[in-house]
mmCIF file of C-alpha atoms in Angstrom:
data_model
loop_
_atom_site.group_PDB
_atom_site.id
_atom_site.type_symbol
_atom_site.label_atom_id
_atom_site.label_comp_id
_atom_site.label_asym_id
_atom_site.label_seq_id
_atom_site.Cartn_x
_atom_site.Cartn_y
_atom_site.Cartn_z
ATOM 1 C CA MET A 13 71.052 -169.982 -20.639
ATOM 2 C CA THR A 14 70.372 -172.517 -17.888
ATOM 3 C CA VAL A 15 73.405 -173.669 -15.916
ATOM 4 C CA ARG A 16 73.092 -177.153 -14.451
ATOM 5 C CA HIS A 17 75.433 -178.044 -11.599
ATOM 6 C CA THR A 18 76.917 -181.514 -11.399
ATOM 7 C CA THR A 19 75.583 -183.457 -8.436
ATOM 8 C CA ARG A 20 76.843 -186.554 -6.654
ATOM 9 C CA ARG A 21 74.088 -188.570 -8.347
ATOM 10 C CA ASP A 22 75.243 -187.324 -11.772
ATOM 11 C CA ILE A 23 78.728 -188.533 -10.999
ATOM 12 C CA ASP A 24 77.547 -191.893 -9.718
ATOM 13 C CA HIS A 25 75.580 -192.508 -12.949
ATOM 14 C CA ARG A 26 78.081 -191.024 -15.400
ATOM 15 C CA ASP A 27 79.046 -193.162 -18.373
ATOM 16 C CA THR A 28 82.423 -194.572 -17.351
ATOM 17 C CA SER A 29 83.554 -194.643 -20.962
ATOM 18 C CA THR A 30 83.790 -190.860 -21.195
ATOM 19 C CA PRO A 31 87.243 -189.308 -20.861
ATOM 20 C CA THR A 32 86.069 -186.989 -18.043
ATOM 21 C CA HIS A 33 84.914 -189.799 -15.796
ATOM 22 C CA ALA A 34 88.198 -190.065 -13.847
ATOM 23 C CA ALA A 35 88.245 -186.326 -13.136
ATOM 24 C CA LEU A 36 84.637 -186.384 -11.964
ATOM 25 C CA ARG A 37 85.293 -189.334 -9.654
ATOM 26 C CA ALA A 38 88.268 -187.482 -8.191
ATOM 27 C CA ARG A 39 86.020 -184.494 -7.544
ATOM 28 C CA GLN A 40 83.498 -186.767 -5.846
ATOM 29 C CA ARG A 41 86.164 -188.124 -3.491
ATOM 30 C CA ARG A 42 87.003 -184.576 -2.391
ATOM 31 C CA TRP A 43 83.448 -183.947 -1.211
ATOM 32 C CA PRO A 44 83.182 -184.609 2.537
ATOM 33 C CA ALA A 45 81.032 -187.561 3.467
ATOM 34 C CA ARG A 46 77.939 -186.762 5.490
ATOM 35 C CA THR A 47 78.235 -188.649 8.753
ATOM 36 C CA GLU A 48 76.414 -188.314 12.046
ATOM 37 C CA PRO A 49 78.639 -187.262 14.991
ATOM 38 C CA ILE A 50 79.595 -190.083 17.344
ATOM 39 C CA ILE A 51 77.867 -189.834 20.727
ATOM 40 C CA TYR A 52 80.055 -190.703 23.727
ATOM 41 C CA ASP A 53 78.765 -191.303 27.234
ATOM 42 C CA GLN A 54 80.359 -189.511 30.177
ATOM 43 C CA THR A 55 82.760 -192.359 30.969
ATOM 44 C CA GLU A 56 84.009 -192.403 27.372
ATOM 45 C CA GLN A 57 84.335 -188.613 27.366
ATOM 46 C CA ARG A 58 86.479 -188.833 30.493
ATOM 47 C CA ALA A 59 88.818 -191.324 28.823
ATOM 48 C CA ARG A 60 89.062 -189.126 25.719
ATOM 49 C CA ARG A 61 89.812 -186.059 27.847
ATOM 50 C CA ARG A 62 92.624 -187.864 29.645
ATOM 51 C CA ASN A 63 94.073 -188.969 26.318
ATOM 52 C CA ARG A 64 93.964 -185.394 24.964
ATOM 53 C CA LEU A 65 91.325 -186.289 22.366
ATOM 54 C CA PRO A 66 88.545 -183.865 21.325
ATOM 55 C CA VAL A 67 85.583 -183.847 23.704
ATOM 56 C CA ALA A 68 82.246 -182.173 22.921
ATOM 57 C CA LEU A 69 80.155 -181.979 26.105
ATOM 58 C CA ASP A 70 76.412 -181.467 25.847
ATOM 59 C CA GLY A 71 73.366 -181.229 28.090
ATOM 60 C CA ARG A 72 73.838 -184.776 29.391
ATOM 61 C CA PHE A 73 77.012 -183.836 31.258
ATOM 62 C CA ASP A 74 76.749 -183.907 35.078
ATOM 63 C CA LEU A 75 79.489 -182.009 36.915
ATOM 64 C CA ALA A 76 78.836 -183.625 40.315
ATOM 65 C CA VAL A 77 78.965 -187.110 38.802
ATOM 66 C CA GLU A 78 82.241 -186.230 37.062
ATOM 67 C CA VAL A 79 83.895 -184.974 40.250
ATOM 68 C CA ALA A 80 82.835 -188.128 42.090
ATOM 69 C CA ALA A 81 84.112 -190.333 39.253
ATOM 70 C CA ILE A 82 87.518 -188.620 39.234
ATOM 71 C CA LEU A 83 88.050 -188.525 42.982
ATOM 72 C CA GLY A 84 86.270 -191.679 44.160
ATOM 73 C CA PRO A 85 89.092 -194.051 43.102
ATOM 74 C CA VAL A 86 91.698 -191.686 44.571
ATOM 75 C CA ALA A 87 89.921 -191.610 47.932
ATOM 76 C CA GLU A 88 89.802 -195.417 47.959
ATOM 77 C CA VAL A 89 93.538 -195.699 47.272
ATOM 78 C CA VAL A 90 94.392 -193.281 50.088
ATOM 79 C CA ALA A 91 91.979 -194.920 52.544
ATOM 80 C CA ALA A 92 93.660 -198.284 51.890
ATOM 81 C CA GLU A 93 97.050 -196.940 52.958
ATOM 82 C CA PRO A 94 98.386 -197.897 56.418
ATOM 83 C CA SER A 95 98.493 -194.224 57.453
ATOM 84 C CA PRO A 96 95.992 -192.242 55.345
ATOM 85 C CA GLY A 97 96.530 -189.131 57.445
ATOM 86 C CA THR A 98 100.046 -188.717 56.055
ATOM 87 C CA TYR A 99 98.452 -187.768 52.722
ATOM 88 C CA LEU A 100 96.710 -184.695 54.135
ATOM 89 C CA ALA A 101 98.940 -182.173 52.308
ATOM 90 C CA PRO A 102 98.717 -183.734 48.798
ATOM 91 C CA ALA A 103 94.994 -184.349 49.289
ATOM 92 C CA ASP A 104 94.629 -180.639 50.067
ATOM 93 C CA GLU A 105 96.187 -179.960 46.666
ATOM 94 C CA VAL A 106 93.437 -182.058 45.080
ATOM 95 C CA ILE A 107 90.835 -180.047 46.974
ATOM 96 C CA ASP A 108 92.471 -176.814 45.782
ATOM 97 C CA ALA A 109 92.364 -178.026 42.166
ATOM 98 C CA THR A 110 88.728 -179.097 42.459
ATOM 99 C CA PHE A 111 87.722 -175.851 44.138
ATOM 100 C CA ALA A 112 89.530 -173.858 41.419
ATOM 101 C CA ALA A 113 87.786 -175.837 38.655
ATOM 102 C CA VAL A 114 84.316 -175.428 40.140
ATOM 103 C CA SER A 115 84.996 -171.721 40.780
ATOM 104 C CA THR A 116 85.947 -171.285 37.119
ATOM 105 C CA LEU A 117 82.686 -172.879 36.034
ATOM 106 C CA ALA A 118 80.732 -170.792 38.561
ATOM 107 C CA ASP A 119 82.248 -167.685 36.908
ATOM 108 C CA LEU A 120 81.251 -169.065 33.514
ATOM 109 C CA LEU A 121 77.649 -169.416 34.662
ATOM 110 C CA ALA A 122 77.695 -165.998 36.326
ATOM 111 C CA ASP A 123 78.882 -164.384 33.076
ATOM 112 C CA ARG A 124 76.089 -166.119 31.211
ATOM 113 C CA GLY A 125 73.478 -164.754 33.589
ATOM 114 C CA ALA A 126 74.966 -161.259 33.545
ATOM 115 C CA ARG A 127 75.274 -160.941 29.776
ATOM 116 C CA GLY A 128 72.117 -158.859 29.360
ATOM 117 C CA GLN A 129 73.002 -156.606 32.275
ATOM 118 C CA LEU A 130 76.498 -155.930 30.963
ATOM 119 C CA ASP A 131 75.104 -154.805 27.615
ATOM 120 C CA ALA A 132 73.575 -151.815 29.379
ATOM 121 C CA VAL A 133 76.926 -150.754 30.900
ATOM 122 C CA ARG A 134 79.519 -148.601 29.150
ATOM 123 C CA PRO A 135 82.344 -150.709 27.645
ATOM 124 C CA ASP A 136 84.925 -149.091 29.926
ATOM 125 C CA ASP A 137 82.940 -150.105 33.006
ATOM 126 C CA ARG A 138 82.058 -153.675 32.024
ATOM 127 C CA GLY A 139 85.116 -155.191 33.688
ATOM 128 C CA ARG A 140 84.157 -153.754 37.084
ATOM 129 C CA ALA A 141 80.538 -154.693 36.585
ATOM 130 C CA ARG A 142 81.461 -158.253 35.641
ATOM 131 C CA ARG A 143 83.628 -158.684 38.746
ATOM 132 C CA ALA A 144 80.870 -157.348 40.996
ATOM 133 C CA LEU A 145 78.240 -159.608 39.425
ATOM 134 C CA ARG A 146 80.525 -162.625 39.789
ATOM 135 C CA ALA A 147 81.061 -161.814 43.463
ATOM 136 C CA LEU A 148 77.300 -161.759 44.062
ATOM 137 C CA ALA A 149 76.599 -164.942 42.075
ATOM 138 C CA PRO A 150 76.496 -168.381 43.792
ATOM 139 C CA ARG A 151 80.003 -169.559 44.716
ATOM 140 C CA PRO A 152 81.389 -172.924 45.849
ATOM 141 C CA ASN A 153 82.478 -173.313 49.461
ATOM 142 C CA ARG A 154 85.878 -174.966 49.873
ATOM 143 C CA PRO A 155 85.604 -177.865 52.325
ATOM 144 C CA THR A 156 88.178 -178.428 55.065
ATOM 145 C CA LEU A 157 89.784 -181.860 55.008
ATOM 146 C CA THR A 158 90.655 -183.873 58.136
ATOM 147 C CA ARG A 159 92.655 -187.047 58.679
ATOM 148 C CA ASP A 160 89.440 -188.853 59.556
ATOM 149 C CA ASP A 161 88.035 -187.882 56.138
ATOM 150 C CA LEU A 162 91.058 -189.494 54.497
ATOM 151 C CA ALA A 163 90.744 -192.668 56.535
ATOM 152 C CA GLY A 164 87.039 -192.993 55.756
ATOM 153 C CA GLY A 165 87.306 -192.001 52.088
ATOM 154 C CA SER A 166 84.369 -189.600 52.455
ATOM 155 C CA TRP A 167 86.087 -186.550 50.993
ATOM 156 C CA ALA A 168 85.330 -187.465 47.370
ATOM 157 C CA ALA A 169 81.594 -187.313 48.085
ATOM 158 C CA THR A 170 82.101 -184.001 49.913
ATOM 159 C CA LEU A 171 83.705 -182.466 46.830
ATOM 160 C CA ALA A 172 80.967 -183.852 44.592
ATOM 161 C CA ASP A 173 78.454 -182.115 46.862
ATOM 162 C CA MET A 174 80.412 -178.863 46.443
ATOM 163 C CA ALA A 175 79.980 -179.149 42.661
ATOM 164 C CA ARG A 176 76.340 -180.282 42.680
ATOM 165 C CA PRO A 177 74.624 -176.819 42.792
ATOM 166 C CA PHE A 178 76.336 -175.939 39.507
ATOM 167 C CA ALA A 179 75.675 -179.224 37.690
ATOM 168 C CA GLU A 180 72.177 -178.496 36.388
ATOM 169 C CA PRO A 181 72.767 -174.904 35.151
ATOM 170 C CA LEU A 182 76.023 -176.034 33.525
ATOM 171 C CA ALA A 183 74.257 -178.892 31.726
ATOM 172 C CA ASP A 184 71.615 -176.432 30.514
ATOM 173 C CA TYR A 185 74.312 -174.095 29.184
ATOM 174 C CA LEU A 186 76.143 -176.925 27.418
ATOM 175 C CA GLY A 187 72.895 -178.161 25.899
ATOM 176 C CA ARG A 188 72.052 -174.753 24.447
ATOM 177 C CA VAL A 189 75.402 -174.202 22.750
ATOM 178 C CA VAL A 190 75.962 -177.747 21.482
ATOM 179 C CA SER A 191 77.053 -177.935 17.846
ATOM 180 C CA PRO A 192 74.933 -180.137 15.536
ATOM 181 C CA ASP A 193 78.070 -181.371 13.749
ATOM 182 C CA GLY A 194 79.654 -182.656 16.956
ATOM 183 C CA GLU A 195 82.353 -179.979 17.220
ATOM 184 C CA PRO A 196 83.235 -178.864 20.782
ATOM 185 C CA SER A 197 81.738 -175.511 21.761
ATOM 186 C CA ALA A 198 83.744 -172.825 23.553
ATOM 187 C CA VAL A 199 81.780 -173.630 26.724
ATOM 188 C CA SER A 200 82.663 -177.314 26.398
ATOM 189 C CA ASP A 201 86.336 -176.459 25.948
ATOM 190 C CA THR A 202 86.273 -174.350 29.126
ATOM 191 C CA VAL A 203 84.726 -177.197 31.121
ATOM 192 C CA VAL A 204 87.183 -179.757 29.761
ATOM 193 C CA GLU A 205 90.191 -177.582 30.594
ATOM 194 C CA ALA A 206 88.894 -177.038 34.139
ATOM 195 C CA LEU A 207 88.439 -180.789 34.619
ATOM 196 C CA ARG A 208 91.983 -181.477 33.441
ATOM 197 C CA GLY A 209 93.233 -179.536 36.462
ATOM 198 C CA ILE A 210 91.416 -182.006 38.724
ATOM 199 C CA ASP A 211 92.724 -184.929 36.658
ATOM 200 C CA ARG A 212 96.332 -183.821 37.130
ATOM 201 C CA ALA A 213 96.039 -183.359 40.899
ATOM 202 C CA ALA A 214 94.210 -186.672 41.340
ATOM 203 C CA LEU A 215 96.795 -188.525 39.261
ATOM 204 C CA SER A 216 99.652 -187.015 41.273
ATOM 205 C CA LEU A 217 98.118 -188.182 44.571
ATOM 206 C CA THR A 218 97.346 -191.652 43.184
ATOM 207 C CA ARG A 219 100.914 -192.119 41.962
ATOM 208 C CA ARG A 220 102.277 -191.027 45.327
ATOM 209 C CA ALA A 221 100.215 -193.647 47.146
ATOM 210 C CA GLU A 222 101.093 -196.317 44.578
ATOM 211 C CA ARG A 223 104.820 -195.599 44.962
ATOM 212 C CA ALA A 224 104.546 -195.948 48.732
ATOM 213 C CA ALA A 225 102.762 -199.293 48.346
ATOM 214 C CA PHE A 226 105.424 -200.490 45.882
ATOM 215 C CA TYR A 227 108.286 -199.650 48.260
ATOM 216 C CA ARG A 228 106.519 -201.448 51.114
ATOM 217 C CA ARG A 229 106.219 -204.582 48.992
ATOM 218 C CA GLU A 230 109.873 -204.373 47.977
ATOM 219 C CA CYS A 231 111.027 -204.011 51.555
ATOM 220 C CA ALA A 232 108.858 -206.933 52.664
ATOM 221 C CA THR A 233 110.268 -209.330 50.043
ATOM 222 C CA SER A 234 113.954 -208.347 50.213
ATOM 223 C CA THR A 235 116.261 -210.385 52.461
ATOM 224 C CA PRO A 236 118.147 -208.137 54.866
ATOM 225 C CA ARG A 237 121.925 -208.611 54.917
ATOM 226 C CA SER A 238 123.862 -208.804 58.146
ATOM 227 C CA GLU A 239 126.482 -206.206 58.959
ATOM 228 C CA ALA A 240 129.214 -208.808 58.459
ATOM 229 C CA ASP A 241 127.889 -209.659 54.984
ATOM 230 C CA GLN A 242 127.969 -205.985 54.069
ATOM 231 C CA HIS A 243 131.632 -205.769 55.138
ATOM 232 C CA ARG A 244 132.501 -208.895 53.109
ATOM 233 C CA GLU A 245 130.798 -207.345 50.071
ATOM 234 C CA THR A 246 132.898 -204.215 50.516
ATOM 235 C CA LEU A 247 136.093 -206.274 50.675
ATOM 236 C CA ARG A 248 135.128 -208.279 47.583
ATOM 237 C CA GLU A 249 134.656 -205.023 45.696
ATOM 238 C CA LEU A 250 138.224 -204.122 46.740
ATOM 239 C CA GLY A 251 139.595 -207.502 45.579
ATOM 240 C CA ILE A 252 139.941 -209.104 49.020
ATOM 241 C CA GLU A 253 138.274 -212.457 49.633
ATOM 242 C CA VAL A 254 137.434 -213.268 53.246
ATOM 243 C CA GLU A 255 136.359 -216.711 54.430
ATOM 244 C CA ARG A 256 133.104 -216.993 56.333
#
């Protein structure tokens, strides 16, 4: 006996007068629609990442460009401050976060390159072998920040340069594990989580500078009260009116 499976075309052309038509249409609605994944550029991916939306990075992603895009606006805000050097400590926290993120991705690339070598090592020894291979793989060099760097705004470009040696191999890795249905790969998730560490540190520094600018504006527009006016205000609060 030949069994013929119902197809979407069968359902679309079914006689609507039959009693089974409603059930077949309901079955059709349960079938997932075939849609092409939406392609986002790097700027759109950054916005999605910051809004905690799914991000699927692929071979077009450039790590150095991303670091510059995150930190460039922060460096401009700090450089515009009256005393940029006072932000040395929080800016160092941004450098720490960026260095940690790039180091994580350097480890990711080192593990990729060492995969074949680790297969030849006993399972009990693979942890030691992995650590040794990571130590010998290319590593980022943490830059030292100065007050002049803050005043000139050059430190964002310096951190982008720190990330640049890893940009091309990371893009190659992302391109090879990209999912055809647009779902984020495990490699993409690792990169996104590392970048969120930079996002948080950059946002913290930006908000600190913005608060300082807000307080300066408030102080500039408020009318200072004399000492006598302050005493009169105190007496009014106590129910005593004093003539000027």
